[in-house]
Amino acid sequence: MPERIPEFESEEVRKRLESVGIELDESRRSATFVQVDQDAVAAESFYEGVEVMSIKQALEKYDWLQDYFWKAVKKEQDDYTREADSPDVNGYFIRAKKGAKVQFPVEACLYLRTQGHRQRVHNIIIAEEGSELNIISGCTSHPGVAAGMHIGISEFFVKRDAKLTFTMIHSWESDIEVRPRSAAIVEDNGVFISNYVLMNPVKLVQMYPTAHLNGKNSRAVFSSIIVGLEGSNVDVGSRAILNGENSSAEIVSRTISRGGRIVARGHLVGNAPEVKGHLECRGLMLSDNGSIIAVPELEANYPNVDLSHEAAIGKIAEEEIFYLMARGFSRDEATAAIIRGFLDLEIKGIPDVLKAEIDKAISLVEKDLL
Amino acid sequence: MPERIPEFESEEVRKRLESVGIELDESRRSATFVQVDQDAVAAESFYEGVEVMSIKQALEKYDWLQDYFWKAVKKEQDDYTREADSPDVNGYFIRAKKGAKVQFPVEACLYLRTQGHRQRVHNIIIAEEGSELNIISGCTSHPGVAAGMHIGISEFFVKRDAKLTFTMIHSWESDIEVRPRSAAIVEDNGVFISNYVLMNPVKLVQMYPTAHLNGKNSRAVFSSIIVGLEGSNVDVGSRAILNGENSSAEIVSRTISRGGRIVARGHLVGNAPEVKGHLECRGLMLSDNGSIIAVPELEANYPNVDLSHEAAIGKIAEEEIFYLMARGFSRDEATAAIIRGFLDLEIKGIPDVLKAEIDKAISLVEKDLL
């Protein structure tokens, strides 16, 4: 296994990593994976219930892993999935063994190092029966690497009674294109929690992660916090397909446009008895430029379902600002407090270090605003 | 002008007409237009403020009318608009003159008489400055005419301070395809109210009427009641583009699937200061087959907007049935009462005769159910 590369000790790079929730302090993580362009440069686990390695290595080690490839995501889905099906693909294999309950997060970083590189990633994540796994996947680019492409396939398998929390933090630069393609297959009583945070400029992010809730009483929760800065084009949706009896899903997003274009999609599909889903999109316009477009879909293909949706897009209400100003806040403080309240999504399973990171990002947005 | 054709006196045809809100009693309408396939067979007004004639006749009479053609709807929008741009197109021209307030509805019927006919219709409706106009457009097919196509272009012009209420009732048969293409241009303080009712079998209805709220304080309200019976494929959306300062829009739909596939779309676009829009979709699944898909879109391209949405799809809650049964209702009565409550949309500007018609249709659905 390659040792941590010295470059990652530099202050500048550390900051990039921290901004996507990756901290190099061993005492607060259960495992680490770092990929730079196509090379896995670090992969180690500090907890015996968790296995972490590069997908290349894992495919050599486990014959059965082949059966998980392109099982949740379709290889023929689009040009990007086809491009990811290449011999130089790398990525991470993360597995929580049967019954293992892993408190500290596994931290996985996909790092775009070379200007103009097309990073192709294929990740397989398995939470075995009765396990609990918490992953932070931070994707970022090297300071100064302005152009490039990130294509990331992630396939999640949440077995019976398992719980998998996956938090993806993106911190790119303004000329980078990002196309994750993710899907999860969730078995009986399994829980899949997916969080997404984007606060920095990016040329384009386009993704539509899907949870296939095939098991009885299976559950998915998708939460997204997206700030669209000037010049950014962000098209993000979450989809839950409720195939299992009594399965349930929740999709929540908070989007802020500071000049960027954001499309917040959502799709709940009810295919089985007693399923329940709720979709909520809220958008805040903070700039004269930019757009927020909410496109939520509810689809009932079975009578005994309960699907609901609510959405609202607007600007900060002047009354709210006046209310706070009457209580001694300055106009800027009042605005900042309202934005902070708007973004205060109760993200499930998110560690403190990440909460602090989100807070920092919010502060930056506030500063730009004022 | 041809006199009323004897065929329309038959009991069977009268029933078809009544089912789309057309009544032949002169005392309760302000004007009448009837088109059979491509022929205008009746066009008369009983009120001097309202002009009603076939579009062919109107184009001969008024040179300026040419300027209204394909102004709200784009000729090149799709294959159906292109097909409607044909020499044999007919339809109605309805105009409320400046300041005319017309209480009784203008009744316009588009009647598909010949098996396999492709009925092509182009309507122009103008509510001049300060006028009030109420139109019921009933579209239906002759008893036994099971196959055919209806393509209807309708262009609405709501001038300054005018109010136009347009109610479209569809009653087709199971092998008929229907593709209306409608749009309205609304000026300062103008109000456009569009109601849509579909309760009978149909092979396919596909439409997405659009209101361009270009005037200051202009307003649009779209209401739809759709029952999708077995074998029917109904894809209906309403769109409001809020271009005028302080313009507002409301889109409300109630859909019931009794085995059919219903897509209920909606799109609110906020492009100007102080605009406000609300979108509400509710769906009720009453069959093991069938689907309801709600696809509402909110789009903010300007900061100072207020757009919201809510949607829910489900079946009748057992608790509600039990509650009513505990109060002495039979199970069937309780179910019927809940369905009736669900469909009880306060449709604006709808005359009593139509309310009675909707009630009759609801009763039919109830009977099928029980």
XYZ file of C-alpha atoms in Angstrom:
740
model
C 0.000 0.000 0.000
C 1.574 3.361 -0.901
C 2.269 5.645 2.019
C 0.594 9.028 2.338
C 2.207 11.234 -0.302
C 4.162 14.248 1.016
C 2.207 16.643 -1.125
C -0.807 16.001 1.108
C 1.071 17.524 4.011
C 1.072 20.973 2.425
C -1.178 23.543 4.039
C -2.909 24.382 0.781
C -3.854 20.783 -0.004
C -4.894 20.096 3.578
C -7.343 22.955 3.293
C -8.824 21.495 0.115
C -9.225 18.149 1.847
C -10.768 19.678 4.919
C -13.207 21.564 2.745
C -14.572 18.224 1.566
C -14.682 16.742 5.050
C -11.445 14.755 4.880
C -9.257 15.059 7.927
C -5.971 13.292 8.242
C -6.159 12.778 12.005
C -6.282 9.009 12.467
C -8.101 9.200 15.753
C -11.281 10.441 14.100
C -11.722 8.096 11.193
C -12.100 4.368 10.774
C -10.433 4.115 7.387
C -8.983 6.222 4.600
C -8.862 6.034 0.855
C -7.226 8.610 -1.389
C -7.182 8.475 -5.166
C -5.229 11.024 -7.201
C -6.325 11.101 -10.835
C -6.380 7.328 -11.601
C -3.993 6.185 -8.839
C -4.990 4.939 -5.411
C -2.301 6.559 -3.239
C -3.638 5.541 0.162
C -5.989 2.852 1.410
C -5.942 1.747 5.022
C -8.434 0.668 7.617
C -8.064 1.213 11.371
C -11.048 -0.937 12.238
C -11.271 -4.652 11.658
C -14.916 -4.617 10.648
C -14.188 -2.370 7.677
C -12.347 -3.235 4.525
C -11.061 -0.460 2.277
C -9.000 -0.897 -0.872
C -8.810 0.238 -4.449
C -11.338 -1.368 -6.723
C -8.490 -2.727 -8.880
C -7.016 -4.526 -5.901
C -10.428 -5.720 -4.720
C -11.220 -7.247 -8.115
C -7.974 -9.223 -7.923
C -8.742 -10.345 -4.403
C -12.422 -11.261 -4.727
C -13.843 -13.119 -7.700
C -17.380 -12.545 -6.484
C -16.961 -8.756 -6.721
C -17.461 -8.981 -10.470
C -21.117 -9.786 -9.746
C -21.575 -6.371 -8.137
C -20.210 -4.462 -11.121
C -22.898 -2.563 -13.045
C -25.605 -4.178 -10.993
C -27.154 -1.015 -9.500
C -26.063 1.416 -12.237
C -26.569 0.446 -15.883
C -23.417 0.344 -17.977
C -25.357 1.532 -21.016
C -27.092 4.381 -19.172
C -25.279 7.180 -21.033
C -22.011 8.316 -22.571
C -20.461 8.812 -19.132
C -21.198 5.342 -17.808
C -19.792 3.954 -21.065
C -16.670 6.072 -20.658
C -16.259 4.848 -17.072
C -16.218 1.270 -18.351
C -12.544 1.666 -19.279
C -9.411 -0.390 -18.424
C -7.823 2.453 -16.423
C -10.851 2.933 -14.161
C -10.082 3.001 -10.461
C -12.050 3.839 -7.332
C -12.731 2.425 -3.928
C -14.118 -0.782 -2.561
C -15.526 -0.279 0.923
C -17.151 -3.071 2.869
C -18.583 -3.205 6.369
C -18.547 -6.830 7.438
C -21.596 -8.610 8.771
C -22.723 -7.053 12.053
C -19.872 -4.501 12.197
C -20.998 -1.159 13.586
C -18.485 1.462 12.590
C -18.742 4.708 14.505
C -16.060 6.900 12.969
C -16.437 7.645 9.287
C -14.538 6.056 6.485
C -13.019 8.925 4.562
C -12.578 8.568 0.843
C -11.082 11.291 -1.273
C -11.128 11.483 -5.034
C -8.605 14.086 -6.006
C -8.212 15.643 -9.433
C -4.518 16.493 -9.723
C -3.749 17.057 -13.391
C -5.043 19.899 -15.482
C -7.459 18.618 -18.141
C -7.551 15.041 -16.758
C -10.726 12.975 -17.146
C -10.931 11.168 -13.821
C -12.877 7.900 -14.145
C -13.966 6.287 -10.934
C -15.957 3.171 -10.131
C -16.781 2.573 -6.479
C -18.456 -0.439 -4.893
C -19.733 -0.073 -1.361
C -21.267 -2.959 0.546
C -22.852 -2.789 3.980
C -23.316 -6.419 4.927
C -26.161 -7.807 6.981
C -26.713 -5.920 10.238
C -23.739 -3.589 9.740
C -23.533 0.170 10.158
C -21.225 2.205 7.968
C -20.592 5.938 7.677
C -18.691 7.219 4.648
C -17.526 10.681 3.729
C -16.558 10.889 0.098
C -14.864 14.157 -0.623
C -14.170 15.057 -4.223
C -11.949 17.989 -4.980
C -9.348 19.315 -7.381
C -5.794 20.475 -6.788
C -5.346 24.211 -6.229
C -4.975 25.828 -9.624
C -6.330 22.859 -11.594
C -9.137 24.723 -13.218
C -10.187 22.381 -16.019
C -11.034 18.699 -16.006
C -13.733 16.093 -15.790
C -14.815 13.781 -12.990
C -16.953 10.757 -13.815
C -17.818 8.692 -10.778
C -19.843 5.495 -10.743
C -20.880 4.464 -7.237
C -22.840 1.295 -6.542
C -24.168 0.779 -3.038
C -25.451 -2.488 -1.616
C -27.272 -2.230 1.682
C -28.011 -5.721 2.897
C -30.723 -6.854 5.287
C -30.845 -4.795 8.526
C -27.813 -2.717 7.504
C -27.493 1.053 7.607
C -25.269 3.024 5.265
C -24.723 6.755 5.535
C -22.942 8.304 2.603
C -22.015 11.973 2.562
C -20.580 13.450 -0.602
C -18.897 16.833 -0.457
C -17.875 18.536 -3.647
C -15.372 21.336 -3.854
C -14.308 22.015 -7.436
C -13.107 24.884 -9.515
C -14.943 26.880 -12.094
C -14.047 24.946 -15.226
C -14.537 21.402 -14.007
C -17.344 19.106 -15.145
C -18.672 16.505 -12.736
C -20.945 13.581 -13.610
C -21.512 11.133 -10.758
C -23.688 8.126 -11.530
C -24.844 6.473 -8.326
C -27.415 3.914 -7.309
C -28.179 1.855 -4.248
C -29.946 -1.473 -3.824
C -31.479 -1.766 -0.378
C -32.691 -5.042 1.146
C -35.200 -5.781 3.936
C -35.043 -3.256 6.802
C -32.001 -1.642 5.201
C -31.429 2.088 5.467
C -29.575 4.193 2.908
C -28.821 7.800 3.806
C -27.279 10.011 1.156
C -26.139 13.563 1.795
C -24.792 15.962 -0.784
C -23.094 19.285 -0.205
C -21.871 21.691 -2.892
C -20.822 25.209 -2.038
C -17.999 26.116 -4.400
C -17.904 27.185 -8.044
C -18.081 24.466 -10.667
C -18.703 24.503 -14.382
C -21.245 21.725 -14.299
C -22.505 19.081 -11.918
C -25.075 16.669 -13.274
C -26.340 13.645 -11.364
C -29.468 11.769 -10.421
C -28.632 9.156 -7.734
C -31.246 6.431 -7.361
C -32.218 4.217 -4.431
C -33.928 0.945 -5.328
C -35.834 0.108 -2.168
C -36.385 -3.537 -2.981
C -36.614 -4.863 0.559
C -39.563 -4.826 2.946
C -39.404 -1.843 5.325
C -36.359 -0.490 3.526
C -35.737 3.212 3.698
C -33.846 5.997 1.936
C -33.179 9.596 2.888
C -31.573 12.042 0.451
C -30.520 15.490 1.647
C -28.828 18.135 -0.482
C -27.412 21.559 0.231
C -26.453 23.334 -2.948
C -25.125 26.839 -3.461
C -24.946 27.804 -7.118
C -22.351 30.500 -7.693
C -22.078 32.717 -10.781
C -21.238 30.636 -13.831
C -22.103 27.316 -12.204
C -24.616 24.959 -13.749
C -25.876 22.423 -11.242
C -28.465 19.807 -12.183
C -29.010 17.466 -9.266
C -31.840 15.082 -8.575
C -32.535 12.224 -6.218
C -34.780 9.282 -7.014
C -36.294 6.577 -4.829
C -38.048 3.588 -6.346
C -40.255 2.056 -3.704
C -40.500 -1.614 -4.694
C -40.576 -3.181 -1.243
C -43.689 -3.436 0.878
C -43.783 -0.689 3.491
C -40.616 0.942 2.132
C -40.259 4.688 2.588
C -38.209 7.576 1.265
C -37.573 11.205 1.952
C -35.883 13.643 -0.409
C -35.055 17.101 0.889
C -33.108 19.874 -0.778
C -32.068 23.416 0.026
C -30.734 25.407 -2.884
C -29.361 28.928 -3.048
C -28.625 30.721 -6.289
C -25.917 33.358 -6.077
C -25.954 33.795 -9.853
C -25.719 30.143 -10.878
C -28.324 27.967 -12.490
C -29.627 25.174 -10.273
C -32.059 22.468 -11.268
C -33.300 20.510 -8.253
C -35.012 17.341 -9.374
C -36.685 14.600 -7.414
C -38.580 11.452 -8.246
C -40.537 9.142 -5.983
C -41.968 6.008 -7.542
C -44.515 3.979 -5.573
C -44.710 0.398 -6.843
C -45.734 -1.591 -3.766
C -48.282 -1.666 -0.946
C -48.032 0.696 2.018
C -45.111 2.682 0.668
C -44.609 6.264 1.731
C -42.543 9.068 0.263
C -42.071 12.761 0.758
C -40.175 15.221 -1.384
C -39.312 18.747 -0.350
C -37.474 21.383 -2.394
C -36.778 24.843 -1.104
C -34.883 27.472 -3.053
C -33.582 30.898 -2.164
C -32.707 33.487 -4.808
C -29.862 35.723 -3.666
C -28.854 37.367 -6.896
C -30.376 39.262 -9.793
C -28.832 36.706 -12.111
C -29.222 32.991 -11.832
C -32.131 30.592 -11.781
C -33.568 27.934 -9.548
C -35.736 25.306 -11.177
C -37.499 22.684 -9.066
C -38.705 19.601 -10.930
C -40.119 17.070 -8.512
C -41.996 14.028 -9.756
C -44.376 11.773 -7.899
C -45.340 8.535 -9.588
C -47.910 6.123 -8.189
C -48.152 2.780 -9.981
C -49.977 1.062 -7.173
C -53.078 2.168 -5.273
C -51.909 1.782 -1.727
C -49.225 4.461 -1.671
C -48.773 7.781 0.048
C -46.591 10.237 -1.865
C -46.353 13.925 -1.194
C -44.354 16.908 -2.205
C -43.824 20.519 -1.285
C -41.660 23.173 -2.862
C -41.078 26.868 -2.557
C -38.733 29.256 -4.316
C -38.394 32.873 -3.386
C -36.183 35.507 -1.941
C -35.697 36.431 1.682
C -38.889 38.032 2.943
C -38.337 41.688 3.869
C -40.666 41.198 6.850
C -38.299 38.614 8.318
C -35.376 41.007 7.984
C -37.365 43.853 9.564
C -38.448 41.571 12.372
C -34.851 40.725 13.238
C -33.715 44.341 12.778
C -36.374 45.439 15.245
C -34.690 43.057 17.690
C -31.303 44.739 17.348
C -29.727 42.860 14.416
C -28.055 44.859 11.669
C -29.404 44.242 8.172
C -26.391 42.064 7.338
C -26.676 40.053 10.522
C -30.379 39.523 9.931
C -29.770 38.338 6.360
C -27.006 36.016 7.517
C -29.193 34.547 10.247
C -32.000 33.846 7.785
C -29.659 32.158 5.291
C -28.160 30.080 8.067
C -31.646 29.053 9.168
C -32.596 28.207 5.587
C -29.577 25.914 5.158
C -29.956 24.310 8.559
C -31.041 20.955 7.235
C -30.888 18.256 9.867
C -28.470 16.143 7.903
C -28.525 12.651 9.310
C -25.341 10.955 10.379
C -23.109 13.875 9.638
C -20.050 14.167 11.899
C -19.172 17.356 13.763
C -16.141 18.116 11.608
C -18.437 18.234 8.628
C -21.007 20.379 10.346
C -18.234 22.862 11.089
C -17.182 22.709 7.437
C -20.688 23.438 6.228
C -20.878 26.314 8.674
C -17.662 27.716 7.256
C -19.014 27.468 3.731
C -22.189 29.226 4.786
C -20.126 32.027 6.301
C -18.267 32.448 3.016
C -21.528 32.729 1.128
C -22.727 35.276 3.652
C -19.600 37.343 3.174
C -20.024 37.371 -0.592
C -23.545 38.544 -0.061
C -22.941 41.479 2.180
C -75.252 30.491 -41.898
C -76.622 26.944 -41.923
C -79.519 26.279 -39.607
C -79.219 23.850 -36.751
C -78.953 20.428 -38.318
C -81.787 18.018 -37.502
C -79.376 15.384 -36.272
C -78.678 17.586 -33.264
C -82.299 17.185 -32.190
C -81.830 13.466 -31.541
C -81.883 12.417 -27.910
C -78.581 10.576 -28.213
C -76.697 13.559 -29.620
C -78.311 15.970 -27.177
C -76.933 13.818 -24.374
C -73.444 13.959 -25.849
C -73.691 17.731 -26.072
C -75.019 18.073 -22.558
C -72.171 15.945 -21.288
C -69.760 18.611 -22.530
C -71.812 21.482 -21.123
C -73.552 22.487 -24.327
C -77.250 23.142 -23.965
C -79.421 24.204 -26.838
C -81.770 26.364 -24.779
C -81.256 29.913 -26.111
C -82.288 31.544 -22.862
C -79.155 30.336 -21.086
C -76.364 31.174 -23.468
C -75.114 34.342 -25.108
C -73.913 32.741 -28.326
C -73.424 29.368 -29.971
C -70.897 27.831 -32.296
C -71.011 24.261 -33.546
C -68.441 22.681 -35.817
C -68.917 19.169 -37.184
C -65.648 17.691 -38.485
C -64.362 20.660 -40.575
C -67.730 22.417 -41.130
C -69.126 25.242 -39.040
C -72.811 24.263 -38.899
C -74.027 26.933 -36.478
C -72.669 30.296 -35.361
C -74.974 32.867 -33.829
C -74.807 35.449 -31.094
C -77.742 36.592 -28.951
C -75.828 39.422 -27.365
C -74.569 42.442 -29.215
C -71.316 42.673 -27.272
C -70.212 39.251 -28.487
C -69.184 38.262 -31.946
C -69.081 34.573 -32.887
C -68.290 33.130 -36.301
C -66.193 30.510 -37.970
C -62.537 31.396 -38.274
C -62.798 31.066 -42.062
C -65.542 33.679 -42.172
C -63.712 35.908 -39.690
C -60.542 35.897 -41.797
C -62.567 37.067 -44.789
C -64.235 39.782 -42.742
C -61.240 41.146 -40.818
C -57.860 41.718 -42.410
C -56.314 42.443 -39.005
C -57.170 38.968 -37.736
C -54.223 37.573 -39.660
C -51.978 39.305 -37.093
C -53.424 37.137 -34.331
C -52.705 33.867 -36.106
C -49.857 31.866 -34.521
C -49.048 34.735 -32.221
C -49.592 32.949 -28.887
C -48.950 29.394 -30.120
C -45.914 28.721 -32.305
C -46.694 27.247 -35.727
C -43.467 25.240 -35.619
C -44.061 23.918 -32.100
C -44.591 20.300 -33.151
C -46.067 17.966 -35.761
C -49.604 18.767 -34.622
C -49.319 22.529 -34.903
C -47.808 22.022 -38.353
C -50.694 19.734 -39.314
C -53.202 22.324 -38.074
C -51.664 24.865 -40.430
C -53.692 23.392 -43.310
C -56.071 24.959 -45.882
C -59.110 23.066 -44.550
C -58.620 24.237 -40.966
C -61.709 25.680 -39.323
C -62.623 26.729 -35.812
C -64.210 29.606 -34.021
C -63.561 33.297 -33.714
C -65.062 34.696 -30.530
C -64.699 38.300 -29.539
C -66.084 40.267 -26.598
C -66.145 43.883 -27.630
C -64.558 46.649 -25.577
C -66.318 46.942 -22.238
C -68.922 44.233 -22.950
C -69.732 42.162 -19.892
C -71.315 38.939 -21.009
C -73.047 36.993 -18.272
C -74.308 33.884 -20.029
C -71.672 31.653 -21.549
C -70.781 31.446 -25.172
C -71.092 27.779 -26.036
C -68.783 26.345 -28.630
C -68.913 22.728 -29.645
C -66.329 20.891 -31.711
C -67.959 17.692 -32.840
C -66.164 14.738 -34.378
C -68.721 13.136 -36.699
C -66.858 10.853 -39.076
C -65.051 7.692 -38.102
C -61.300 8.113 -38.536
C -61.484 11.859 -39.302
C -58.607 14.113 -38.276
C -60.387 17.207 -37.038
C -58.160 20.288 -37.334
C -59.295 23.354 -35.475
C -57.832 26.812 -35.046
C -59.641 29.142 -32.653
C -58.975 32.801 -31.938
C -60.563 34.305 -28.855
C -60.252 37.984 -28.006
C -61.524 39.658 -24.852
C -61.152 43.337 -25.641
C -60.283 46.031 -23.131
C -62.484 45.928 -20.033
C -64.681 43.095 -21.303
C -65.842 39.965 -19.530
C -66.365 36.768 -21.455
C -67.315 33.253 -20.385
C -66.823 30.405 -22.858
C -67.678 26.752 -22.635
C -65.910 24.758 -25.281
C -67.270 21.243 -25.411
C -65.453 18.718 -27.538
C -67.053 15.381 -28.214
C -67.475 12.647 -30.760
C -70.625 11.212 -32.337
C -72.030 8.107 -30.656
C -70.284 5.114 -32.151
C -67.400 7.101 -33.666
C -64.671 5.300 -31.846
C -61.557 6.307 -33.776
C -60.283 9.687 -34.852
C -58.031 12.577 -34.035
C -58.738 16.059 -32.725
C -56.069 18.736 -33.080
C -57.164 22.084 -31.681
C -55.128 25.279 -31.690
C -56.612 27.950 -29.434
C -55.109 31.411 -29.107
C -56.476 33.675 -26.406
C -55.913 37.407 -26.160
C -56.940 39.004 -22.909
C -56.588 42.745 -23.279
C -56.088 45.318 -20.556
C -58.629 45.008 -17.688
C -60.458 42.146 -19.409
C -61.491 38.827 -17.885
C -61.827 35.646 -19.872
C -63.108 32.389 -18.416
C -62.647 29.385 -20.643
C -63.973 25.973 -19.644
C -63.112 23.003 -21.791
C -65.042 19.776 -21.327
C -63.892 16.659 -23.122
C -66.056 13.628 -23.702
C -64.481 11.242 -26.198
C -64.449 7.571 -26.906
C -61.778 5.031 -26.242
C -59.894 5.158 -29.524
C -59.688 8.892 -30.068
C -56.507 10.945 -29.843
C -56.716 14.550 -28.711
C -53.959 17.155 -28.959
C -55.035 20.673 -28.043
C -52.397 23.374 -28.330
C -53.478 26.481 -26.440
C -51.870 29.669 -25.245
C -53.033 32.982 -23.877
C -51.436 36.416 -23.915
C -52.664 38.500 -21.008
C -52.229 42.283 -20.778
C -52.222 44.665 -17.783
C -54.783 43.706 -15.106
C -56.153 41.008 -17.382
C -57.450 37.742 -15.946
C -57.391 34.398 -17.757
C -59.249 31.507 -16.142
C -58.942 28.098 -17.721
C -60.875 25.056 -16.543
C -60.504 21.551 -17.866
C -62.740 18.566 -17.212
C -62.214 15.029 -18.528
C -64.229 12.118 -17.172
C -64.749 9.731 -20.066
C -62.532 7.157 -21.752
C -60.095 8.395 -24.353
C -57.120 6.814 -26.053
C -54.852 9.790 -25.511
C -55.095 13.409 -24.453
C -51.890 15.402 -24.566
C -51.727 19.141 -23.953
C -49.801 21.818 -22.107
C -51.722 25.126 -22.302
C -49.626 28.194 -21.522
C -50.523 31.617 -20.172
C -48.074 34.411 -20.969
C -48.740 36.920 -18.220
C -47.087 39.853 -19.945
C -49.107 42.638 -18.345
C -48.660 44.237 -14.953
C -50.972 42.679 -12.346
C -52.148 40.100 -14.860
C -53.416 36.811 -13.528
C -54.080 33.224 -14.589
C -55.909 30.381 -12.880
C -55.831 26.841 -14.292
C -58.061 24.159 -12.766
C -58.297 20.569 -13.966
C -60.454 17.625 -12.995
C -59.284 14.455 -14.688
C -60.541 10.917 -14.319
C -58.361 8.400 -16.116
C -60.318 5.287 -17.010
C -58.809 1.922 -17.988
C -56.903 2.215 -21.243
C -56.772 6.007 -21.208
C -53.492 7.859 -21.434
C -53.828 11.449 -20.262
C -50.862 13.815 -20.208
C -52.029 17.267 -19.213
C -50.053 20.227 -17.949
C -50.627 23.905 -17.390
C -47.948 26.547 -17.622
C -47.851 30.176 -16.550
C -44.993 32.453 -17.560
C -44.952 35.402 -15.214
C -43.389 38.208 -17.256
C -45.416 41.130 -15.925
C -44.607 42.896 -12.687
C -46.864 41.694 -9.884
C -48.472 39.049 -12.095
C -49.774 35.910 -10.407
C -50.872 32.405 -11.275
C -52.478 29.411 -9.697
C -52.518 25.899 -11.119
C -54.661 23.301 -9.386
C -55.433 19.752 -10.432
C -57.399 16.823 -9.102
C -56.733 13.523 -10.785
C -58.266 10.106 -10.250
C -56.917 6.952 -11.803
C -59.465 4.204 -12.363
C -56.935 2.158 -14.318
C -55.705 4.839 -16.711
C -52.326 6.538 -16.827
C -52.401 10.213 -15.906
C -49.489 12.598 -16.026
C -50.308 15.906 -14.328
C -47.722 18.500 -15.214
C -47.363 22.088 -14.176
C -44.837 24.831 -14.763
C -44.566 28.250 -13.150
C -41.880 30.568 -14.471
C -41.052 33.711 -12.510
C -39.339 36.316 -14.709
C -40.359 39.616 -13.126
C -40.476 41.442 -9.800
C -43.128 40.654 -7.211
C -44.654 37.750 -9.088
C -46.430 35.008 -7.235
C -47.425 31.501 -8.228
C -48.812 28.396 -6.612
C -49.139 24.918 -8.034
C -51.148 22.133 -6.444
C -51.558 18.561 -7.691
C -53.601 15.986 -5.874
C -54.113 12.461 -7.118
C -56.314 9.616 -5.953
C -55.606 5.997 -6.932
C -58.824 3.999 -7.203
C -57.624 0.919 -9.029
C -54.922 -1.720 -8.796
C -53.947 -0.845 -12.331
C -53.130 2.604 -13.561
C -50.662 5.302 -12.636
C -50.661 8.904 -11.557
C -47.521 10.878 -12.178
C -47.221 14.453 -10.941
C -44.489 16.552 -12.569
C -44.649 20.110 -11.358
C -41.901 22.583 -12.150
C -41.056 25.840 -10.454
C -38.594 28.103 -12.207
C -37.276 31.330 -10.737
C -35.225 33.494 -13.085
C -35.541 36.608 -11.011
C -34.857 37.081 -7.308
C -38.034 38.774 -6.233
C -40.495 35.949 -6.829
C -42.635 33.737 -4.659
C -43.335 30.317 -6.151
C -44.681 27.348 -4.269
C -45.977 23.898 -4.869
C -47.665 21.034 -3.095
C -48.623 17.609 -4.300
C -49.970 14.402 -2.865
C -50.883 11.074 -4.409
C -52.481 8.277 -2.485
C -55.536 6.197 -1.985
C -58.539 6.931 0.191
C -57.506 6.721 3.832
C -59.262 3.873 5.628
C -59.577 6.092 8.717
C -61.736 8.526 6.774
C -64.027 5.720 5.652
C -64.293 4.352 9.200
C -65.006 7.809 10.533
C -67.955 8.238 8.168
C -69.161 4.652 8.754
C -69.182 5.319 12.483
C -71.571 8.160 11.651
C -74.048 5.886 9.881
C -72.769 5.882 6.278
C -72.473 2.587 4.451
C -69.002 1.823 3.119
C -70.090 2.757 -0.404
C -71.665 5.996 0.717
C -68.574 6.909 2.686
C -66.313 6.209 -0.313
C -68.570 8.212 -2.595
C -68.625 11.154 -0.185
C -64.838 11.200 0.020
C -64.429 11.093 -3.771
C -66.958 13.857 -4.145
C -65.064 15.927 -1.582
C -61.778 15.252 -3.371
C -63.161 16.465 -6.702
C -64.916 19.454 -5.215
C -62.605 22.003 -6.747
C -64.031 25.476 -6.556
C -63.939 25.996 -10.278
C -64.175 29.680 -10.975
C -66.823 31.043 -13.295
C -68.444 27.722 -13.980
C -72.202 27.885 -14.631
C -74.703 25.762 -12.731
C -75.518 23.563 -15.707
C -71.896 22.547 -15.825
C -71.640 21.943 -12.107
C -74.594 19.572 -12.456
C -72.817 17.863 -15.348
C -69.654 17.370 -13.320
C -71.745 15.994 -10.485
C -73.332 13.501 -12.891
C -69.912 12.397 -14.090
C -68.725 11.948 -10.523
C -71.769 9.784 -9.796
C -70.899 7.594 -12.763
C -67.370 7.129 -11.491
C -68.762 6.274 -8.080
C -71.033 3.636 -9.575
C -68.160 2.015 -11.429
C -66.277 1.920 -8.194
C -68.778 0.226 -6.007
